[in-house]
Amino acid sequence: MLFANFAEAIAEGRGRAQADSLRSAKKEVKAKKLKSSANTDDYTEVLSNELKKGDIVYVKAGEKVPMDGEVIDGAASVDESAITGESAPVIRESGGDRSAVTGGTTLVSDWLIIEVTAEAGESFLDKMISMVEGASRKKTPNEVALQILLITLTIIFLVVTAALRPFTGFASAQAGSGSAISITNVIALLVCLAPTTIGALLSSIGIAGMSRLNQANVLAMALERQQLSDEQRNIMVESEKEKMRSTLLRAISHDLRTPLASILGASSAIRENGKILDEKTRDSLVANIQEESQWLIRMVENLLSVTRINEDASSLAKSPEAAEEVIGEAVSRVKRRFPEKKILVHVPEEFLEVPMDGTLIVQVLINLLENAIKYSPENSPVKVCLEKEGTWARFQVLDRGRGISNEDRPDLFTGYKPSENKSPDSSRGMGIGLSICKTIINAHQGSLEAENRMDGGTVFRFALPLKGSE
């Protein structure tokens, strides 16, 4: 036990010494926190541990970088030898893959404006210190299993060693010669027990390995690669977002062009030929302007809904709503626009309470109902169903339209992709409406899918978690 505790103490002391040497590179420095990146003269001096993620700081030649960050303006040579072991200064500049800077490094020349990307305690140096200090590292399952094995073997060896002296004494008495094993030999066996020795040396072995890794800058390089990998992943995410914005913009351009052209044509006809138009033609043109204007208003409502979600999906205002009432609200609004259309509603007798943003889910149902009505035969009813499926409330909108073609299926929920053999008005509103529905349902941790019905038509269904199951 003395040997084990001694070895453990040496290992922990070695780890603390290495951690202290890393902490020496991590000093609290005064940072120039800017109010705006456009004016480097307007700043407030704060300590580096007071900086928060998103703060902007100004660093010039000879000063230390106060915290990990991303260069947003400027270019400079940075001495990273104390952190990564690089003997020569490296260039850090805004944009590209050389924009990340590490807290504790020193600017050799020029200046940088840096946006802080890490909170205090989460920096590159903090991660290195955490890895070097064995006490702050959780044991892996293999280490736990090895420790259990060593404890078991140690207990067995202790029992065997304790029984050696009485057993050898009894054996020598029976034989009439020899003597019992000496106390010295018993103590030597206890000290030299392989499991105890290995168990005591585990921490030393671990710290020694971390020391070698640290000396070879493997930890620093590995963490730097991880940071670069994270930056690359962020770039890919931003690229995907930009692609989605472009798709959405194309869909909006397509969906807005047709009604605007229709409104322009009808209004021009009334203005230029108002005196010679008969009353029926005039009423038809005015009705057309009204219908297209209402459609544009709904489009703007859809876009505002998506903007609300994209700004901060985590702050979605959800409250328990009766699913039946949400369906009733959507159906009543659609009926006002399509009074002649028959809409069948089937809801369960059981009361279903679903956490949701009622306004957004009503918008989803309106989009799906209008889509179903548009593509259904004139005298064919549209059906809305609600049912409970485990811990989910499942909504369905069914129609008897022409179904979803194989050409439209891949981009059904991602935005409209124009086809060469379709007229501009043939699928107006389909792509953008369904894309918005998908975004809203995803923000509610639900799922939206569509499939063709066996006997003709399409069914759109989405599921939302019931109250208490989110």
Protein backbone atom coordinates (compact mmCIF):
# COMPACT_ATOMS: atom_id res chain seq x y z
CA MET A 1 0.00 0.00 0.00
CA LEU A 2 2.89 2.34 0.83
CA PHE A 3 4.50 1.61 -2.54
CA ALA A 4 1.21 2.13 -4.39
CA ASN A 5 0.49 5.43 -2.66
CA PHE A 6 4.07 6.58 -3.25
CA ALA A 7 3.87 5.80 -6.97
CA GLU A 8 0.47 7.47 -7.21
CA ALA A 9 1.79 10.58 -5.50
CA ILE A 10 4.78 10.76 -7.86
CA ALA A 11 2.51 10.37 -10.89
CA GLU A 12 0.11 13.06 -9.71
CA GLY A 13 3.01 15.36 -8.89
CA ARG A 14 4.44 14.86 -12.38
CA GLY A 15 1.05 15.64 -13.92
CA ARG A 16 0.65 18.78 -11.81
CA ALA A 17 4.13 19.96 -12.77
CA GLN A 18 3.37 19.58 -16.47
CA ALA A 19 0.01 21.29 -16.05
CA ASP A 20 1.70 24.17 -14.19
CA SER A 21 4.21 24.60 -17.02
CA LEU A 22 1.29 24.91 -19.45
CA ARG A 23 -0.51 27.32 -17.12
CA SER A 24 2.57 29.54 -17.15
CA ALA A 25 1.80 30.18 -20.82
CA LYS A 26 -1.76 31.01 -19.90
CA LYS A 27 -1.58 34.38 -18.21
CA GLU A 28 -4.33 36.84 -17.49
CA VAL A 29 -3.69 39.77 -19.82
CA LYS A 30 -5.55 42.97 -20.47
CA ALA A 31 -7.56 42.82 -23.67
CA LYS A 32 -8.74 45.72 -25.79
CA LYS A 33 -12.43 44.98 -26.21
CA LEU A 34 -13.85 46.92 -29.16
CA LYS A 35 -17.36 48.29 -29.38
CA SER A 36 -17.15 48.01 -33.16
CA SER A 37 -14.61 46.39 -35.46
CA ALA A 38 -14.70 49.54 -37.59
CA ASN A 39 -13.06 51.73 -34.91
CA THR A 40 -9.94 50.41 -33.16
CA ASP A 41 -9.59 53.57 -31.06
CA ASP A 42 -12.88 53.01 -29.23
CA TYR A 43 -12.12 50.16 -26.82
CA THR A 44 -12.43 49.10 -23.19
CA GLU A 45 -9.65 47.29 -21.35
CA VAL A 46 -10.84 44.09 -19.67
CA LEU A 47 -9.12 40.99 -18.31
CA SER A 48 -8.94 38.03 -20.69
CA ASN A 49 -11.00 35.79 -18.36
CA GLU A 50 -13.87 38.31 -18.59
CA LEU A 51 -14.20 37.92 -22.36
CA LYS A 52 -17.27 36.16 -23.72
CA LYS A 53 -17.88 34.31 -26.97
CA GLY A 54 -18.64 36.85 -29.70
CA ASP A 55 -16.62 39.72 -28.16
CA ILE A 56 -14.28 41.59 -30.52
CA VAL A 57 -10.72 42.45 -29.41
CA TYR A 58 -7.83 44.38 -30.95
CA VAL A 59 -4.28 42.99 -30.65
CA LYS A 60 -1.12 44.63 -32.00
CA ALA A 61 2.55 43.62 -32.29
CA GLY A 62 4.17 42.60 -29.00
CA GLU A 63 0.84 41.80 -27.28
CA LYS A 64 -0.54 38.39 -26.36
CA VAL A 65 -3.74 37.04 -27.85
CA PRO A 66 -6.12 37.08 -24.84
CA MET A 67 -8.42 34.21 -25.89
CA ASP A 68 -8.99 31.74 -28.71
CA GLY A 69 -10.69 33.43 -31.62
CA GLU A 70 -11.20 33.99 -35.33
CA VAL A 71 -9.44 36.78 -37.22
CA ILE A 72 -12.02 39.06 -38.82
CA ASP A 73 -9.65 41.76 -40.01
CA GLY A 74 -5.90 42.23 -40.47
CA ALA A 75 -2.90 39.95 -40.96
CA ALA A 76 0.04 39.33 -38.65
CA SER A 77 2.92 37.00 -37.75
CA VAL A 78 2.13 35.04 -34.59
CA ASP A 79 4.63 33.26 -32.32
CA GLU A 80 3.01 29.95 -31.26
CA SER A 81 6.17 28.26 -29.94
CA ALA A 82 4.94 28.25 -26.33
CA ILE A 83 1.79 26.36 -27.33
CA THR A 84 2.39 24.22 -30.41
CA GLY A 85 6.19 24.10 -30.50
CA GLU A 86 6.39 25.83 -33.89
CA SER A 87 9.88 27.34 -34.06
CA ALA A 88 9.02 29.96 -36.68
CA PRO A 89 6.17 32.49 -36.47
CA VAL A 90 3.08 31.65 -38.53
CA ILE A 91 0.86 33.96 -40.55
CA ARG A 92 -2.71 34.49 -39.32
CA GLU A 93 -5.18 36.46 -41.43
CA SER A 94 -8.91 36.83 -41.95
CA GLY A 95 -10.64 34.35 -44.24
CA GLY A 96 -9.46 30.93 -45.37
CA ASP A 97 -8.02 28.23 -43.15
CA ARG A 98 -5.43 30.43 -41.40
CA SER A 99 -7.82 32.64 -39.47
CA ALA A 100 -7.85 30.76 -36.13
CA VAL A 101 -5.66 32.13 -33.32
CA THR A 102 -4.90 30.58 -29.94
CA GLY A 103 -4.99 32.35 -26.59
CA GLY A 104 -1.52 32.81 -25.07
CA THR A 105 0.30 33.26 -28.38
CA THR A 106 2.16 36.50 -29.14
CA LEU A 107 1.91 38.82 -32.15
CA VAL A 108 5.33 39.44 -33.68
CA SER A 109 4.20 42.05 -36.20
CA ASP A 110 1.26 44.12 -37.45
CA TRP A 111 -2.20 43.83 -35.84
CA LEU A 112 -5.35 41.69 -35.74
CA ILE A 113 -9.01 42.22 -34.96
CA ILE A 114 -10.27 38.99 -33.42
CA GLU A 115 -13.73 37.65 -32.63
CA VAL A 116 -13.59 35.49 -29.48
CA THR A 117 -14.80 31.92 -30.09
CA ALA A 118 -14.28 30.33 -26.64
CA GLU A 119 -15.45 31.05 -23.12
CA ALA A 120 -13.03 31.13 -20.18
CA GLY A 121 -12.12 27.55 -19.26
CA GLU A 122 -12.84 26.18 -22.75
CA SER A 123 -9.78 27.41 -24.63
CA PHE A 124 -7.11 25.41 -26.47
CA LEU A 125 -4.75 25.66 -23.48
CA ASP A 126 -7.46 24.60 -21.04
CA LYS A 127 -8.06 21.46 -23.10
CA MET A 128 -4.34 20.64 -23.12
CA ILE A 129 -4.09 21.12 -19.35
CA SER A 130 -7.15 18.93 -18.85
CA MET A 131 -5.61 16.14 -20.94
CA VAL A 132 -2.23 16.31 -19.14
CA GLU A 133 -3.73 16.23 -15.65
CA GLY A 134 -4.59 12.60 -15.05
CA ALA A 135 -6.89 13.52 -12.17
CA SER A 136 -9.25 15.41 -14.46
CA ARG A 137 -9.51 12.56 -16.97
CA LYS A 138 -12.24 9.96 -16.59
CA LYS A 139 -11.12 6.35 -16.71
CA THR A 140 -11.98 4.40 -19.82
CA PRO A 141 -13.96 1.11 -19.60
CA ASN A 142 -10.73 -0.83 -20.31
CA GLU A 143 -8.97 0.88 -17.40
CA VAL A 144 -11.89 0.12 -15.08
CA ALA A 145 -11.89 -3.55 -16.15
CA LEU A 146 -8.11 -3.81 -15.65
CA GLN A 147 -8.40 -2.24 -12.20
CA ILE A 148 -11.09 -4.76 -11.18
CA LEU A 149 -8.90 -7.63 -12.44
CA LEU A 150 -5.87 -6.35 -10.52
CA ILE A 151 -7.90 -5.96 -7.31
CA THR A 152 -9.20 -9.53 -7.65
CA LEU A 153 -5.74 -10.97 -8.25
CA THR A 154 -4.31 -8.94 -5.38
CA ILE A 155 -6.91 -10.35 -2.97
CA ILE A 156 -6.11 -13.91 -4.13
CA PHE A 157 -2.35 -13.34 -3.74
CA LEU A 158 -2.85 -11.82 -0.28
CA VAL A 159 -4.84 -14.88 0.86
CA VAL A 160 -2.20 -17.23 -0.58
CA THR A 161 0.68 -15.28 1.00
CA ALA A 162 -1.06 -15.13 4.38
CA ALA A 163 -1.56 -18.92 4.28
CA LEU A 164 2.04 -19.70 3.31
CA ARG A 165 3.61 -19.41 6.80
CA PRO A 166 1.09 -21.63 8.69
CA PHE A 167 0.99 -24.10 5.79
CA THR A 168 4.81 -24.43 5.59
CA GLY A 169 4.97 -24.71 9.39
CA PHE A 170 2.41 -27.51 9.38
CA ALA A 171 4.15 -29.28 6.46
CA SER A 172 7.59 -29.13 8.12
CA ALA A 173 6.16 -30.46 11.42
CA GLN A 174 4.55 -33.37 9.62
CA ALA A 175 7.74 -34.15 7.73
CA GLY A 176 9.91 -33.82 10.82
CA SER A 177 12.37 -31.58 9.02
CA GLY A 178 12.69 -28.05 7.69
CA SER A 179 11.02 -24.92 9.04
CA ALA A 180 8.22 -22.48 8.21
CA ILE A 181 8.82 -19.71 5.68
CA SER A 182 10.40 -16.66 7.25
CA ILE A 183 8.61 -13.35 7.79
CA THR A 184 11.20 -11.68 5.55
CA ASN A 185 10.26 -13.90 2.63
CA VAL A 186 6.52 -13.27 3.22
CA ILE A 187 7.08 -9.47 3.16
CA ALA A 188 9.19 -9.80 0.00
CA LEU A 189 6.38 -11.68 -1.68
CA LEU A 190 3.86 -9.02 -0.66
CA VAL A 191 6.04 -6.22 -2.06
CA CYS A 192 6.73 -8.06 -5.30
CA LEU A 193 3.16 -9.05 -6.08
CA ALA A 194 2.76 -8.37 -9.81
CA PRO A 195 -0.86 -7.09 -9.66
CA THR A 196 -0.08 -4.64 -6.85
CA THR A 197 3.01 -3.34 -8.63
CA ILE A 198 1.24 -2.91 -11.97
CA GLY A 199 -1.77 -1.32 -10.30
CA ALA A 200 0.43 1.18 -8.48
CA LEU A 201 2.32 2.01 -11.66
CA LEU A 202 -0.81 2.60 -13.81
CA SER A 203 -0.95 6.33 -13.03
CA SER A 204 2.80 6.69 -13.52
CA ILE A 205 2.60 4.92 -16.88
CA GLY A 206 -0.29 7.14 -17.97
CA ILE A 207 1.41 10.39 -16.91
CA ALA A 208 4.70 9.31 -18.52
CA GLY A 209 2.87 8.65 -21.79
CA MET A 210 1.16 12.04 -21.65
CA SER A 211 4.56 13.61 -20.91
CA ARG A 212 6.11 12.06 -24.03
CA LEU A 213 3.12 13.15 -26.11
CA ASN A 214 3.46 16.66 -24.75
CA GLN A 215 7.20 16.78 -25.44
CA ALA A 216 6.63 15.72 -29.04
CA ASN A 217 3.83 18.34 -29.38
CA VAL A 218 1.46 15.52 -30.34
CA LEU A 219 -1.29 16.89 -28.07
CA ALA A 220 -0.94 20.42 -29.41
CA MET A 221 -0.94 19.25 -33.02
CA ALA A 222 -3.88 16.91 -32.42
CA LEU A 223 -5.95 19.65 -30.80
CA GLU A 224 -4.99 22.07 -33.57
CA ARG A 225 -6.11 19.53 -36.17
CA GLN A 226 -9.37 19.15 -34.27
CA GLN A 227 -9.89 22.90 -34.34
CA LEU A 228 -9.19 22.99 -38.08
CA SER A 229 -11.62 20.10 -38.55
CA ASP A 230 -14.29 21.99 -36.59
CA GLU A 231 -13.67 25.09 -38.70
CA GLN A 232 -13.96 23.06 -41.90
CA ARG A 233 -17.21 21.55 -40.64
CA ASN A 234 -18.56 25.04 -39.88
CA ILE A 235 -17.60 26.18 -43.39
CA MET A 236 -19.48 23.20 -44.85
CA VAL A 237 -22.54 24.02 -42.73
CA GLU A 238 -22.44 27.65 -43.88
CA SER A 239 -22.05 26.47 -47.47
CA GLU A 240 -25.09 24.23 -47.09
CA LYS A 241 -27.07 27.12 -45.59
CA GLU A 242 -26.08 29.32 -48.54
CA LYS A 243 -27.19 26.60 -50.93
CA MET A 244 -30.56 26.39 -49.16
CA ARG A 245 -30.93 30.18 -49.33
CA SER A 246 -30.24 30.08 -53.08
CA THR A 247 -32.80 27.31 -53.56
CA LEU A 248 -35.35 29.24 -51.50
CA LEU A 249 -34.67 32.40 -53.50
CA ARG A 250 -35.18 30.55 -56.80
CA ALA A 251 -38.43 29.07 -55.47
CA ILE A 252 -39.67 32.47 -54.29
CA SER A 253 -38.75 34.13 -57.60
CA HIS A 254 -40.71 31.50 -59.50
CA ASP A 255 -43.74 31.61 -57.20
CA LEU A 256 -43.94 35.41 -57.11
CA ARG A 257 -43.44 36.02 -60.81
CA THR A 258 -46.69 34.41 -61.99
CA PRO A 259 -49.18 36.21 -59.68
CA LEU A 260 -47.42 39.54 -60.17
CA ALA A 261 -47.60 39.14 -63.93
CA SER A 262 -51.29 38.25 -63.64
CA ILE A 263 -52.02 41.30 -61.46
CA LEU A 264 -50.09 43.55 -63.82
CA GLY A 265 -51.93 42.20 -66.87
CA ALA A 266 -55.41 42.49 -65.32
CA SER A 267 -54.81 45.99 -63.91
CA SER A 268 -53.34 47.18 -67.23
CA ALA A 269 -56.38 45.84 -69.11
CA ILE A 270 -58.78 47.67 -66.78
CA ARG A 271 -56.85 50.92 -66.98
CA GLU A 272 -56.33 50.93 -70.74
CA ASN A 273 -59.65 49.44 -71.82
CA GLY A 274 -61.89 50.26 -68.88
CA LYS A 275 -64.45 52.18 -70.93
CA ILE A 276 -64.99 49.45 -73.51
CA LEU A 277 -64.98 46.44 -71.13
CA ASP A 278 -68.33 44.94 -70.23
CA GLU A 279 -69.25 44.47 -66.59
CA LYS A 280 -68.69 40.68 -66.59
CA THR A 281 -65.14 40.98 -67.99
CA ARG A 282 -64.32 43.80 -65.58
CA ASP A 283 -65.56 41.74 -62.57
CA SER A 284 -63.55 38.76 -63.77
CA LEU A 285 -60.35 40.82 -63.97
CA VAL A 286 -60.94 42.39 -60.53
CA ALA A 287 -61.62 38.93 -59.03
CA ASN A 288 -58.39 37.69 -60.57
CA ILE A 289 -56.45 40.59 -59.03
CA GLN A 290 -58.05 39.88 -55.64
CA GLU A 291 -57.26 36.16 -55.78
CA GLU A 292 -53.63 36.69 -56.78
CA SER A 293 -53.20 39.37 -54.08
CA GLN A 294 -54.55 36.99 -51.43
CA TRP A 295 -52.10 34.34 -52.63
CA LEU A 296 -49.20 36.80 -52.33
CA ILE A 297 -50.28 37.66 -48.77
CA ARG A 298 -50.24 33.98 -47.83
CA MET A 299 -46.80 33.63 -49.40
CA VAL A 300 -45.48 36.51 -47.27
CA GLU A 301 -47.02 34.91 -44.16
CA ASN A 302 -45.22 31.66 -45.01
CA LEU A 303 -41.89 33.43 -45.45
CA LEU A 304 -42.30 35.32 -42.17
CA SER A 305 -43.03 32.00 -40.43
CA VAL A 306 -39.80 30.50 -41.75
CA THR A 307 -37.83 33.63 -40.81
CA ARG A 308 -39.13 33.35 -37.24
CA ILE A 309 -37.92 29.75 -37.02
CA ASN A 310 -34.54 30.29 -38.70
CA GLU A 311 -33.69 33.19 -36.39
CA ASP A 312 -33.83 30.93 -33.32
CA ALA A 313 -35.56 27.57 -33.50
CA SER A 314 -34.79 26.94 -29.80
CA SER A 315 -37.03 29.87 -28.77
CA LEU A 316 -40.09 28.48 -30.59
CA ALA A 317 -43.08 29.45 -28.43
CA LYS A 318 -44.80 26.12 -27.88
CA SER A 319 -47.85 25.67 -25.66
CA PRO A 320 -50.30 22.76 -25.22
CA GLU A 321 -52.98 23.00 -27.92
CA ALA A 322 -55.99 20.81 -28.70
CA ALA A 323 -55.12 19.16 -32.02
CA GLU A 324 -58.82 19.05 -33.03
CA GLU A 325 -59.16 22.82 -32.60
CA VAL A 326 -56.05 23.50 -34.68
CA ILE A 327 -57.49 21.39 -37.51
CA GLY A 328 -60.83 23.20 -37.18
CA GLU A 329 -59.15 26.60 -37.45
CA ALA A 330 -57.21 25.58 -40.57
CA VAL A 331 -60.29 24.04 -42.26
CA SER A 332 -62.46 27.10 -41.55
CA ARG A 333 -59.86 29.43 -43.09
CA VAL A 334 -59.49 27.26 -46.18
CA LYS A 335 -63.30 27.01 -46.56
CA ARG A 336 -63.53 30.80 -46.69
CA ARG A 337 -61.32 30.75 -49.77
CA PHE A 338 -62.80 27.59 -51.32
CA PRO A 339 -66.46 27.62 -50.19
CA GLU A 340 -67.50 25.11 -52.86
CA LYS A 341 -64.87 22.51 -51.91
CA LYS A 342 -65.90 19.62 -49.68
CA ILE A 343 -63.46 18.91 -46.83
CA LEU A 344 -64.01 15.82 -44.67
CA VAL A 345 -62.59 15.81 -41.13
CA HIS A 346 -62.01 12.69 -39.01
CA VAL A 347 -60.74 13.11 -35.43
CA PRO A 348 -60.64 10.58 -32.55
CA GLU A 349 -62.95 10.74 -29.57
CA GLU A 350 -59.92 10.95 -27.31
CA PHE A 351 -58.72 14.47 -26.52
CA LEU A 352 -55.19 14.97 -27.93
CA GLU A 353 -53.10 17.77 -26.43
CA VAL A 354 -49.97 18.62 -28.42
CA PRO A 355 -47.24 21.16 -27.50
CA MET A 356 -46.92 23.43 -30.55
CA ASP A 357 -46.88 26.91 -31.94
CA GLY A 358 -50.55 26.86 -32.97
CA THR A 359 -50.18 29.61 -35.59
CA LEU A 360 -47.39 27.77 -37.41
CA ILE A 361 -49.14 24.37 -37.40
CA VAL A 362 -52.32 25.99 -38.71
CA GLN A 363 -50.16 27.44 -41.50
CA VAL A 364 -48.83 23.94 -42.28
CA LEU A 365 -52.35 22.50 -42.50
CA ILE A 366 -53.51 25.40 -44.69
CA ASN A 367 -50.57 24.84 -47.07
CA LEU A 368 -51.27 21.10 -47.30
CA LEU A 369 -55.04 21.59 -47.74
CA GLU A 370 -54.61 24.20 -50.47
CA ASN A 371 -52.11 21.98 -52.21
CA ALA A 372 -54.55 19.04 -52.03
CA ILE A 373 -57.46 21.14 -53.32
CA LYS A 374 -55.40 22.49 -56.20
CA TYR A 375 -54.44 19.03 -57.44
CA SER A 376 -57.75 17.26 -56.75
CA PRO A 377 -60.57 16.83 -59.28
CA GLU A 378 -63.24 19.51 -58.94
CA ASN A 379 -65.91 17.29 -57.34
CA SER A 380 -63.55 15.17 -55.26
CA PRO A 381 -63.48 15.84 -51.49
CA VAL A 382 -60.29 16.40 -49.52
CA LYS A 383 -59.90 14.55 -46.24
CA VAL A 384 -58.13 15.55 -43.01
CA CYS A 385 -57.49 12.84 -40.41
CA LEU A 386 -56.09 12.89 -36.89
CA GLU A 387 -55.10 9.82 -34.89
CA LYS A 388 -53.01 8.85 -31.89
CA GLU A 389 -50.06 6.56 -32.59
CA GLY A 390 -48.19 5.73 -29.38
CA THR A 391 -46.78 8.97 -28.02
CA TRP A 392 -47.40 10.84 -31.29
CA ALA A 393 -50.30 12.73 -32.80
CA ARG A 394 -50.45 11.92 -36.53
CA PHE A 395 -52.07 14.40 -38.94
CA GLN A 396 -52.98 13.35 -42.51
CA VAL A 397 -54.23 15.29 -45.54
CA LEU A 398 -55.52 13.04 -48.35
CA ASP A 399 -56.60 13.89 -51.87
CA ARG A 400 -57.54 12.16 -55.15
CA GLY A 401 -55.19 14.13 -57.36
CA ARG A 402 -52.64 12.94 -59.87
CA GLY A 403 -50.11 11.91 -57.21
CA ILE A 404 -46.41 12.70 -56.94
CA SER A 405 -44.31 12.00 -60.01
CA ASN A 406 -40.91 10.37 -59.74
CA GLU A 407 -39.44 13.58 -61.18
CA ASP A 408 -40.85 15.74 -58.35
CA ARG A 409 -40.20 13.35 -55.47
CA PRO A 410 -36.46 14.07 -54.81
CA ASP A 411 -37.04 17.83 -54.41
CA LEU A 412 -40.51 17.69 -52.88
CA PHE A 413 -39.52 19.28 -49.55
CA THR A 414 -36.37 21.13 -50.56
CA GLY A 415 -37.71 23.79 -52.92
CA TYR A 416 -39.00 24.06 -56.45
CA LYS A 417 -36.81 22.89 -59.31
CA PRO A 418 -38.18 24.05 -62.63
CA SER A 419 -38.56 21.50 -65.38
CA GLU A 420 -38.17 22.24 -69.06
CA ASN A 421 -41.46 20.57 -70.05
CA LYS A 422 -43.63 22.32 -67.46
CA SER A 423 -45.30 25.67 -67.73
CA PRO A 424 -44.31 28.26 -65.12
CA ASP A 425 -47.75 28.03 -63.50
CA SER A 426 -48.10 24.24 -63.42
CA SER A 427 -46.71 23.78 -59.91
CA ARG A 428 -47.00 27.24 -58.48
CA GLY A 429 -46.57 27.27 -54.71
CA MET A 430 -45.92 23.56 -54.40
CA GLY A 431 -42.16 23.65 -53.73
CA ILE A 432 -41.99 26.70 -51.49
CA GLY A 433 -45.13 25.70 -49.54
CA LEU A 434 -43.92 22.19 -48.78
CA SER A 435 -40.41 23.42 -47.98
CA ILE A 436 -41.89 25.77 -45.39
CA CYS A 437 -44.05 22.97 -43.97
CA LYS A 438 -40.96 20.79 -43.58
CA THR A 439 -39.08 23.56 -41.79
CA ILE A 440 -41.94 24.18 -39.34
CA ILE A 441 -42.43 20.49 -38.54
CA ASN A 442 -38.69 19.95 -38.02
CA ALA A 443 -38.65 22.86 -35.57
CA HIS A 444 -41.35 21.00 -33.58
CA GLN A 445 -39.18 17.82 -33.48
CA GLY A 446 -41.71 16.11 -35.76
CA SER A 447 -41.59 14.41 -39.13
CA LEU A 448 -43.29 15.13 -42.47
CA GLU A 449 -43.63 12.66 -45.34
CA ALA A 450 -45.70 12.10 -48.47
CA GLU A 451 -46.66 9.10 -50.56
CA ASN A 452 -49.02 8.14 -53.35
CA ARG A 453 -52.22 6.30 -52.40
CA MET A 454 -52.79 2.85 -53.82
CA ASP A 455 -56.15 3.80 -55.37
CA GLY A 456 -55.02 7.21 -56.66
CA GLY A 457 -54.11 10.50 -55.06
CA THR A 458 -51.61 11.60 -52.44
CA VAL A 459 -51.40 11.54 -48.65
CA PHE A 460 -49.28 14.03 -46.72
CA ARG A 461 -48.78 13.11 -43.09
CA PHE A 462 -46.87 14.68 -40.25
CA ALA A 463 -46.41 13.58 -36.65
CA LEU A 464 -45.89 15.72 -33.54
CA PRO A 465 -45.00 14.46 -30.03
CA LEU A 466 -47.87 14.48 -27.55
CA LYS A 467 -47.70 16.41 -24.29
CA GLY A 468 -45.30 14.75 -21.86
CA SER A 469 -43.41 12.78 -24.53
CA GLU A 470 -41.14 15.47 -25.99
